[in-house]
């Protein structure tokens, strides 16, 4: 019990420092670093399996509360761009995964999971169940997030303003209505529903089912009663649990192997840049989405982050957010199962 407390404390303090200096995914990456340093220095880091299960349930619930009824209505209009986006991301995932596998020391499952365009809170903890090296997956997902938030948006803004790519599309601006609120009773109800279905998912024996079942159950609760809510602090708590779980198994030999992640990082970034440009242009030419909006939808970052970034670079439509939410739900629920099947067939 004492080792668990020390692990949580080390993860929390390091996570807070990372958040203070505004590192993307700071609590997740910081808690991994804190627990890993504790384990390397003292071999005392400990996180029970229940911590991983709780992290999956909370992460699934948080994704679920992000979906709105208006998103489903809007999906009738943008389902074709959504299908194109998901198909493009799936191709990117498979191609990048195999390239990482062939040009690095990572195993196939770790390579494929590292290239999933999901969330930094979700994919590393799912990868643990899939038999991948979750610490390496987390670091490569961190690289994706940093460039997705820090580099891609400004690059997109500059490209879309070039004369060759200049938008000539006048498009009706879609404004998304958010029902975000906080109520203690609704939060407890949300957590209870997510926990019940998350445990059912665990008992099913299907990898990543805990997160997926909790996510689907909360989506149903949100759309049927509008009583689902989850404060941002719970997301940070899930990141802390997941980060401490991953970091607690980190050893000195794992640290020595981090140098092998340079090539996978380059492959990942080149792949995402290419996909952002190609998929964005397809959405622009075929479905007449403005180029900046189309490329931002194909950027590997989170829906909540895109909501802030899109406003900063002058995009008023909420289609970017809706497409990012659809990408996130699909990437978390379907992509890991597809990657697992591919790895099994390839082996």
PDB file of N, CA and C in Angstrom, residues 187-197:
ATOM      1  N   UNK A 187     -22.554  13.236 -12.402  1.00  0.00           N
ATOM      2  CA  UNK A 187     -21.207  12.675 -12.522  1.00  0.00           C
ATOM      3  C   UNK A 187     -21.139  11.283 -11.889  1.00  0.00           C
ATOM      4  N   UNK A 188     -21.753  11.131 -10.712  1.00  0.00           N
ATOM      5  CA  UNK A 188     -21.762   9.829 -10.043  1.00  0.00           C
ATOM      6  C   UNK A 188     -22.530   8.798 -10.864  1.00  0.00           C
ATOM      7  N   UNK A 189     -23.648   9.238 -11.477  1.00  0.00           N
ATOM      8  CA  UNK A 189     -24.418   8.345 -12.350  1.00  0.00           C
ATOM      9  C   UNK A 189     -23.573   7.921 -13.548  1.00  0.00           C
ATOM     10  N   UNK A 190     -22.878   8.884 -14.135  1.00  0.00           N
ATOM     11  CA  UNK A 190     -22.021   8.601 -15.290  1.00  0.00           C
ATOM     12  C   UNK A 190     -20.930   7.595 -14.931  1.00  0.00           C
ATOM     13  N   UNK A 191     -20.280   7.823 -13.800  1.00  0.00           N
ATOM     14  CA  UNK A 191     -19.217   6.913 -13.358  1.00  0.00           C
ATOM     15  C   UNK A 191     -19.757   5.519 -13.044  1.00  0.00           C
ATOM     16  N   UNK A 192     -20.959   5.471 -12.445  1.00  0.00           N
ATOM     17  CA  UNK A 192     -21.562   4.174 -12.106  1.00  0.00           C
ATOM     18  C   UNK A 192     -21.875   3.373 -13.363  1.00  0.00           C
ATOM     19  N   UNK A 193     -22.497   4.034 -14.344  1.00  0.00           N
ATOM     20  CA  UNK A 193     -22.833   3.367 -15.613  1.00  0.00           C
ATOM     21  C   UNK A 193     -21.556   2.911 -16.314  1.00  0.00           C
ATOM     22  N   UNK A 194     -20.567   3.803 -16.377  1.00  0.00           N
ATOM     23  CA  UNK A 194     -19.298   3.465 -17.036  1.00  0.00           C
ATOM     24  C   UNK A 194     -18.604   2.305 -16.328  1.00  0.00           C
ATOM     25  N   UNK A 195     -18.640   2.302 -14.989  1.00  0.00           N
ATOM     26  CA  UNK A 195     -17.981   1.245 -14.224  1.00  0.00           C
ATOM     27  C   UNK A 195     -18.636  -0.111 -14.457  1.00  0.00           C
ATOM     28  N   UNK A 196     -19.969  -0.137 -14.434  1.00  0.00           N
ATOM     29  CA  UNK A 196     -20.694  -1.402 -14.640  1.00  0.00           C
ATOM     30  C   UNK A 196     -20.360  -1.992 -16.002  1.00  0.00           C
ATOM     31  N   UNK A 197     -20.454  -1.166 -17.037  1.00  0.00           N
ATOM     32  CA  UNK A 197     -20.210  -1.685 -18.387  1.00  0.00           C
ATOM     33  C   UNK A 197     -18.718  -1.897 -18.648  1.00  0.00           C
TER      34      UNK A 197
END
